[in-house]
Each structure stands twice: as structure tokens, then as C-alpha cells.
XYZ file of C-alpha atoms in Angstrom:
409
model
C -32.295 301.024 90.016
C -32.701 302.977 86.766
C -36.217 303.768 85.586
C -37.416 302.477 82.240
C -37.967 305.133 79.537
C -41.751 304.657 79.723
C -41.796 305.056 83.516
C -39.808 308.295 83.271
C -42.085 309.420 80.449
C -45.177 308.675 82.565
C -43.780 310.608 85.539
C -43.036 313.527 83.220
C -46.639 313.696 81.973
C -48.031 313.219 85.462
C -46.042 316.305 86.478
C -47.368 318.211 83.448
C -50.918 317.169 84.324
C -50.471 318.489 87.871
C -48.999 321.897 86.977
C -50.828 322.797 83.744
C -52.955 325.709 84.913
C -54.197 328.660 82.899
C -56.043 327.371 79.823
C -54.979 326.053 76.402
C -52.475 328.799 75.579
C -50.661 328.252 78.879
C -50.781 324.455 78.436
C -49.294 324.658 74.940
C -46.613 327.070 76.134
C -45.706 324.717 78.983
C -45.435 321.758 76.596
C -43.263 323.781 74.224
C -40.875 324.762 77.015
C -40.608 321.185 78.288
C -40.727 319.179 75.041
C -38.861 321.530 72.673
C -36.686 323.832 74.764
C -35.758 321.649 77.738
C -35.816 318.011 76.583
C -35.459 318.698 72.828
C -37.702 315.746 71.955
C -39.182 317.726 69.037
C -37.968 320.746 67.107
C -40.018 323.904 66.620
C -41.211 322.928 63.148
C -42.521 319.531 64.289
C -44.172 321.017 67.364
C -45.916 323.747 65.348
C -46.965 321.204 62.748
C -48.435 318.952 65.441
C -50.290 321.895 67.003
C -51.778 322.856 63.648
C -52.928 319.281 63.131
C -54.587 319.149 66.570
C -56.398 322.411 65.893
C -58.103 320.696 62.962
C -59.584 318.050 65.249
C -62.683 318.256 67.444
C -62.001 318.119 71.152
C -59.484 319.640 73.597
C -56.454 320.571 71.506
C -53.983 320.589 74.428
C -54.828 317.001 75.363
C -54.634 316.005 71.708
C -51.252 317.691 71.402
C -50.033 315.741 74.438
C -51.383 312.548 72.848
C -49.689 313.269 69.527
C -46.348 314.031 71.198
C -46.593 310.756 73.108
C -47.253 308.861 69.874
C -44.278 310.406 68.071
C -41.937 309.608 70.960
C -43.149 306.191 72.183
C -45.840 305.002 69.794
C -49.359 304.104 70.892
C -48.289 303.331 74.481
C -46.688 306.742 74.743
C -49.847 308.397 73.398
C -52.021 306.611 75.958
C -49.657 307.651 78.750
C -49.346 311.316 77.798
C -52.992 311.864 76.824
C -54.355 310.137 79.937
C -52.004 311.617 82.517
C -52.553 315.118 81.176
C -56.229 314.770 82.147
C -56.218 312.430 85.160
C -55.102 314.882 87.910
C -57.765 317.440 87.005
C -60.462 314.750 86.705
C -59.708 313.353 90.164
C -59.460 316.800 91.759
C -62.701 318.039 90.198
C -64.495 314.880 91.334
C -63.424 315.625 94.919
C -64.488 319.266 94.555
C -67.846 318.130 93.148
C -68.409 315.948 96.226
C -67.603 318.898 98.477
C -69.878 321.149 96.427
C -72.985 318.951 96.726
C -72.422 318.126 100.405
C -71.320 321.554 101.712
C -72.365 323.982 98.984
C -74.954 325.663 101.202
C -72.473 326.542 103.936
C -72.176 330.338 104.298
C -68.423 330.320 103.737
C -68.763 328.237 100.555
C -71.574 330.428 99.248
C -69.443 333.475 99.970
C -66.488 332.052 98.052
C -68.632 331.353 95.000
C -70.183 334.827 95.122
C -66.649 336.140 94.553
C -65.618 333.487 92.037
C -68.587 333.935 89.714
C -67.822 337.513 88.586
C -64.155 336.534 88.134
C -65.308 333.774 85.777
C -67.326 336.317 83.799
C -64.199 338.468 83.478
C -62.158 335.454 82.316
C -64.730 334.693 79.609
C -64.757 338.323 78.453
C -60.957 338.224 78.246
C -61.088 334.950 76.310
C -63.615 336.450 73.887
C -61.337 339.431 73.281
C -58.263 337.285 72.721
C -60.083 334.916 70.392
C -61.538 337.793 68.408
C -58.198 339.566 68.031
C -56.608 336.337 66.794
C -59.399 335.075 64.521
C -61.157 338.143 63.098
C -58.603 339.392 60.563
C -60.778 339.458 57.454
C -64.159 340.943 56.651
C -65.626 337.461 56.168
C -64.410 336.408 59.602
C -65.934 339.487 61.267
C -69.281 338.901 59.550
C -69.219 335.214 60.498
C -68.577 336.030 64.163
C -71.319 338.667 64.242
C -73.870 336.365 62.624
C -72.964 333.517 65.005
C -73.398 335.839 67.988
C -76.803 337.055 66.832
C -78.086 333.609 65.905
C -77.126 332.178 69.274
C -77.953 335.126 71.533
C -81.151 336.495 69.998
C -82.675 333.655 67.988
C -81.254 330.763 70.038
C -80.328 328.747 66.974
C -78.786 325.411 68.058
C -75.007 325.515 68.339
C -74.405 322.551 65.976
C -76.322 324.259 63.184
C -74.249 327.436 63.522
C -70.978 325.512 63.614
C -71.769 323.390 60.553
C -72.977 326.417 58.577
C -69.746 328.317 59.327
C -67.633 325.322 58.322
C -69.476 325.023 54.996
C -68.905 328.710 54.239
C -65.186 328.307 54.941
C -64.937 325.164 52.825
C -66.604 326.872 49.863
C -64.819 330.235 50.159
C -61.447 329.658 51.865
C -59.828 332.675 50.180
C -62.338 334.986 51.881
C -60.816 333.971 55.199
C -57.257 334.674 54.053
C -56.272 331.044 53.476
C -53.312 330.509 51.153
C -51.540 327.282 50.094
C -49.311 325.887 52.843
C -45.550 326.165 52.858
C -43.226 323.371 51.732
C -44.124 320.198 53.692
C -41.921 318.564 56.268
C -40.331 315.214 55.575
C -42.835 312.395 55.783
C -43.127 310.552 59.083
C -41.769 307.001 59.127
C -43.711 305.727 62.109
C -46.017 302.692 62.332
C -49.588 303.616 61.502
C -51.799 303.791 64.607
C -55.001 303.126 62.625
C -55.713 299.937 64.565
C -55.386 301.785 67.862
C -57.729 304.447 66.476
C -60.393 301.859 65.691
C -60.017 300.357 69.174
C -60.416 303.840 70.697
C -63.568 304.361 68.641
C -64.945 301.070 69.955
C -64.017 301.955 73.548
C -65.955 305.198 73.149
C -69.009 303.974 71.260
C -69.647 300.510 72.735
C -70.434 301.810 76.267
C -72.616 304.536 74.747
C -74.495 301.927 72.721
C -74.846 299.747 75.816
C -76.397 302.591 77.801
C -78.684 303.340 74.858
C -80.389 299.981 75.485
C -81.979 301.764 78.445
C -83.090 304.958 76.653
C -85.252 306.203 79.515
C -82.309 306.511 81.883
C -80.455 309.755 82.507
C -77.046 308.080 82.134
C -77.932 307.101 78.565
C -78.943 310.701 77.846
C -75.698 311.995 79.308
C -73.623 309.529 77.260
C -75.348 310.570 74.038
C -75.156 314.279 74.847
C -71.485 314.384 75.820
C -70.592 312.195 72.845
C -72.217 314.849 70.679
C -70.281 317.654 72.370
C -67.011 315.753 71.836
C -67.645 315.911 68.084
C -68.651 319.571 68.113
C -65.894 320.983 70.338
C -63.759 323.346 68.276
C -62.000 326.330 69.813
C -61.873 325.144 73.407
C -64.270 324.759 76.315
C -65.627 328.305 76.141
C -66.929 327.631 72.625
C -68.983 324.562 73.567
C -70.279 325.895 76.905
C -73.212 327.900 75.465
C -74.551 324.691 73.932
C -73.906 322.703 77.123
C -75.527 325.398 79.276
C -78.540 325.641 76.983
C -79.212 321.904 77.045
C -78.279 321.284 80.674
C -80.374 324.171 82.028
C -83.361 323.456 79.773
C -83.320 319.788 80.837
C -83.166 320.713 84.505
C -79.775 319.059 84.993
C -78.140 322.190 86.447
C -79.090 325.785 87.165
C -77.370 328.791 85.548
C -75.643 329.526 88.866
C -74.369 325.956 89.066
C -72.981 326.245 85.535
C -70.955 329.283 86.606
C -69.855 327.523 89.793
C -68.695 324.530 87.760
C -66.629 326.726 85.499
C -65.114 328.413 88.555
C -64.153 325.038 90.016
C -62.648 323.854 86.738
C -60.572 327.049 86.576
C -58.990 326.064 89.906
C -57.860 322.656 88.626
C -54.953 321.884 86.289
C -55.479 320.325 82.883
C -58.018 321.103 80.150
C -60.795 323.549 81.009
C -63.326 321.330 79.242
C -63.166 319.132 82.344
C -66.085 321.344 83.440
C -68.280 318.890 81.514
C -67.458 316.339 84.214
C -68.989 318.682 86.797
C -72.130 319.036 84.671
C -72.397 315.252 84.382
C -71.913 314.858 88.133
C -74.584 317.389 89.071
C -77.048 316.157 86.450
C -76.926 312.583 87.765
C -76.788 313.723 91.405
C -79.947 315.804 90.953
C -81.769 312.943 89.174
C -80.268 309.764 90.699
C -83.180 307.426 90.050
C -82.766 304.287 92.172
C -79.082 304.949 92.885
C -77.606 306.782 95.896
C -77.091 310.413 94.768
C -73.303 310.423 95.268
C -72.895 307.160 93.341
C -75.145 308.448 90.564
C -73.147 311.675 90.429
C -69.871 309.770 90.230
C -71.212 307.647 87.351
C -72.433 310.792 85.584
C -69.003 312.373 85.995
C -67.293 309.229 84.695
C -69.546 309.110 81.629
C -68.939 312.788 80.864
C -65.166 312.403 81.186
C -65.030 309.167 79.188
C -67.115 310.454 76.269
C -65.255 313.782 76.218
C -61.665 312.526 76.146
C -61.636 309.002 74.696
C -62.767 310.238 71.240
C -59.692 312.486 71.145
C -57.437 309.424 71.115
C -59.372 308.074 68.137
C -59.070 311.337 66.176
C -55.314 311.550 66.804
C -54.624 307.912 65.956
C -56.756 307.945 62.815
C -55.522 311.321 61.591
C -51.829 311.213 62.462
C -50.716 309.326 59.303
C -52.476 311.947 57.183
C -51.262 315.014 59.064
C -49.451 316.572 56.094
C -52.362 316.096 53.707
C -54.785 317.600 56.237
C -52.532 320.550 57.044
C -52.066 321.435 53.346
C -55.726 321.151 52.338
C -56.788 324.724 51.549
C -60.515 324.068 51.805
C -60.146 322.257 55.114
C -58.080 325.158 56.434
C -60.784 327.542 55.227
C -63.403 325.574 57.128
C -61.253 325.743 60.251
C -60.752 329.506 59.846
C -64.513 330.029 59.515
C -65.159 327.881 62.579
C -62.548 329.890 64.522
C -64.360 333.099 63.579
C -67.649 331.511 64.575
C -66.130 330.559 67.943
C -65.284 334.212 68.631
C -68.971 335.096 68.299
C -70.011 332.102 70.394
C -67.654 332.953 73.265
C -68.966 336.526 73.210
C -72.486 335.103 73.482
C -71.335 333.008 76.441
C -69.974 336.135 78.137
C -73.345 337.842 77.691
C -75.233 334.800 79.025
C -73.072 334.316 82.103
C -72.790 338.067 82.668
C -76.556 338.537 82.688
C -77.033 335.787 85.297
C -74.143 336.830 87.540
C -74.084 340.622 87.264
C -77.827 341.215 86.768
C -79.570 338.315 88.541
C -82.749 340.381 89.065
C -82.701 342.170 85.716
C -80.792 345.017 84.103
C -82.456 347.562 86.396
C -81.088 345.888 89.559
C -77.392 345.027 89.123
C -75.441 343.163 91.773
C -73.042 345.980 92.645
C -70.575 343.705 94.451
C -70.381 341.298 91.489
C -69.979 344.173 89.030
C -67.114 345.681 91.027
C -65.313 342.325 91.345
C -65.770 341.663 87.622
C -64.371 345.066 86.662
C -61.441 344.604 89.039
C -60.697 341.201 87.495
C -60.829 342.693 84.000
C -58.433 345.445 85.054
C -56.059 342.904 86.603
C -56.315 340.222 83.910
C -52.525 340.218 83.476
C -52.150 338.689 86.939
C -53.182 335.296 85.549
C -56.022 332.892 86.235
C -54.975 331.460 89.601
C -54.245 334.801 91.332
C -57.575 336.164 90.088
C -59.429 333.076 91.313
C -57.768 333.378 94.720
C -58.524 337.097 95.001
C -62.132 336.499 93.935
C -62.555 333.817 96.596
C -61.117 336.140 99.246
C -63.426 338.945 98.118
C -66.383 336.575 98.381
C -65.447 335.601 101.914
C -65.134 339.285 102.826
C -68.418 340.250 101.141
C -70.452 340.541 104.378
C -67.891 342.992 105.757
C -67.585 344.915 102.480
C -71.304 345.258 101.809
C -72.639 345.241 105.347
C -74.773 342.135 104.787
């Protein structure tokens, strides 16, 4: 019996969701190979145009790109299929890993694995900071913006939203300083049904549960819903850009420890799909640590569900509401200037994240007492960064298991 086009399309995106390892660049490359080169559903110009549009939106750009491709090929139903199935495998896998973490995290073998994974994560963030900087910092204004963002966040601990908004305003006012020029000749206008109605429904699906939880403002779940809704609006430049803000709030509120933040990022690196799924781990641990009247595992599961829902559902709304205006948005010089300034700001923020994680992992007892094992693993991961994320994660885990034999204790 032949499959329907939507069933085949769903199976395709389920496969993509299961094999999309390696971060946004790898995800986008995989989609290009499958959608453009192999299946020829879109041409290069359309794909690049869609990617540029998704980069203008807050949230995980790879998931938004999957959503946009689904909309162009099969309308709103296609968008729901592609955007959801790109995330679902990683969400389910990380939930299972979170359960294992809170029930067996103190086992010597598990502790050993994480002692090797943590310095690898630091190396991955350093590599991401370098790549982002080399791509974004091509003008003097961009370099200054990145440096100021780094100093404001690292030394003066200025809230992340303030830094992001200030950078966007600078780019909007002075787009030429960031090398922005008028866009090339536009593509032919899309002749697809407007998904505005679906966008409004997605907004309601996101905001109504948040408003419902807000009726109980003293509860942690309401706080998590409001917090992760805020991060979904502020996420530009990928998970690494928003993590300093998440770590600052989550650690200060006692939801997670710095070590748990690093562990969560390590776990999310081992799963397919968008790296920002790490927010699900933060939501799980926050609710598990402060369960109230609920069983801890149930509370953690609800916290994870809230984090995932408020992180990814808004992305559907942004795509549906913005898709009919893609050409106008892409050709707006001031909007592009704001995006360029935010990209430069993100380079400074990711560098700040590398410093924050590095200080906790490599120098847990202060700069005068480095963790020699962690430093060696981090340097080895930096030297072997071309191996890719998964091989480095595996080697780090093996090094952590072997730590007692390598260090004699």
C-alpha cells in the first residue's frame, strides 16, 4: 500500500530529527543536502532566502528553517510536521537522560563520565566563540560591539536582555557601520496561502498556558513558564548566546548549580536536534529540586515539558506570522543592521560563556589551583576539534571513566 505524501514527509523529518547531530551549522548543512541536493524540493536561492529569514527571528533557527520548509512544501500541516519532528527525538531522549541523571548521577561511573565531558564542553564553547567571531566581526563597529558586550556581561553583570536590545538599537540606527548594503534583486513573490491564522493560534497555544500558570504566581512552574517564554523571545544566535542569561538566572535562583549547567549542556550535545534543548534539562532539574507537593520525578517532567513548550511553540508563531513578509524583512536595511549588531553582540556573549564555564570547570578552586586533568582534556579537545562533536564527546566520556587510572585517584 503506497504511503500518502504527508506520511512520507513525516517519516523524512523523523529521520532528520534522529540524525541531526553537531549544532546549527551541521543541521542546516544536512537539510540542504536532503532538501536541495537530494530531493530537489527547493533550489539554492529559495533555501538561502529561507535561512536568511529564519536568522531574523528569535529562537532556534534550524527548527524554524525546518518549519518554513514544511510550510512551503505542504502548508501549515507540513510546517507542524517538520518543526515538531525535528525536535521530538531530542526532547524524548533528553528527558530519559534527565531521569537517569537525577536517579544515578552520584554513581562513581556517572561522575567519572561527566568529569571528562565537562572540559570537552568548555572546548566546544571556545570553538563556537571563535567561529562566531570570525563570521560576525568583520567591521570595526562589530568588534567594538562584541568587546563591549563581553565586558558588560562578564565584569559588570549587566542583564543579557539589556545588552541585546542596546546592540539591536545601535544596528538599527547605524546599519552602514556594520557593512549592511541594500539587498540584491528580490525573488519572485510567493503565491501560497497566508498562514497568519495559524500564527495567531500558535501564539494562543504558547501564551494561554503561561497565563493559566500565572494565576498561581507563587509556584515554581509559573516562574519557569514566564522565564522560558522570555528566553524564547531573546534567543538570537543559537543556544550558546542565551546560556549566560539562563545560567545567571537559574544559578542565582537555586534551580541548578554551575556544575549541573555544564552537565546539562554535555547531555544536550549527545542528543540530536537543536542544542537549545538544554533548556529542557534546566526546567527538569529546577522543578525536581523544588517539587513542592508533587513527586520529584513528576515535577521534573512537568518542568521539562514547560521549558520545551515555551521554547519551541513560539517559533511556529514567528514563522507563520512572518512568512508572508519574508521579502520585505530580508530587504530592510535597518532590520539587517540590527541583526548584524546582535550577531556581533552574540560573539562577545559566547566568549563570556566560555569564560564562565571555563572558570567553574578548569579552576573549580580558584585560578591558583587548576584541575590539571580537566585542563589537559580541554586542550586535547581544542586540538582535535576537527573530529566533530560526537567523537569528542565519546573520547571525553572515556577519559572521564579512565580518570582514576590516569591520575592515581
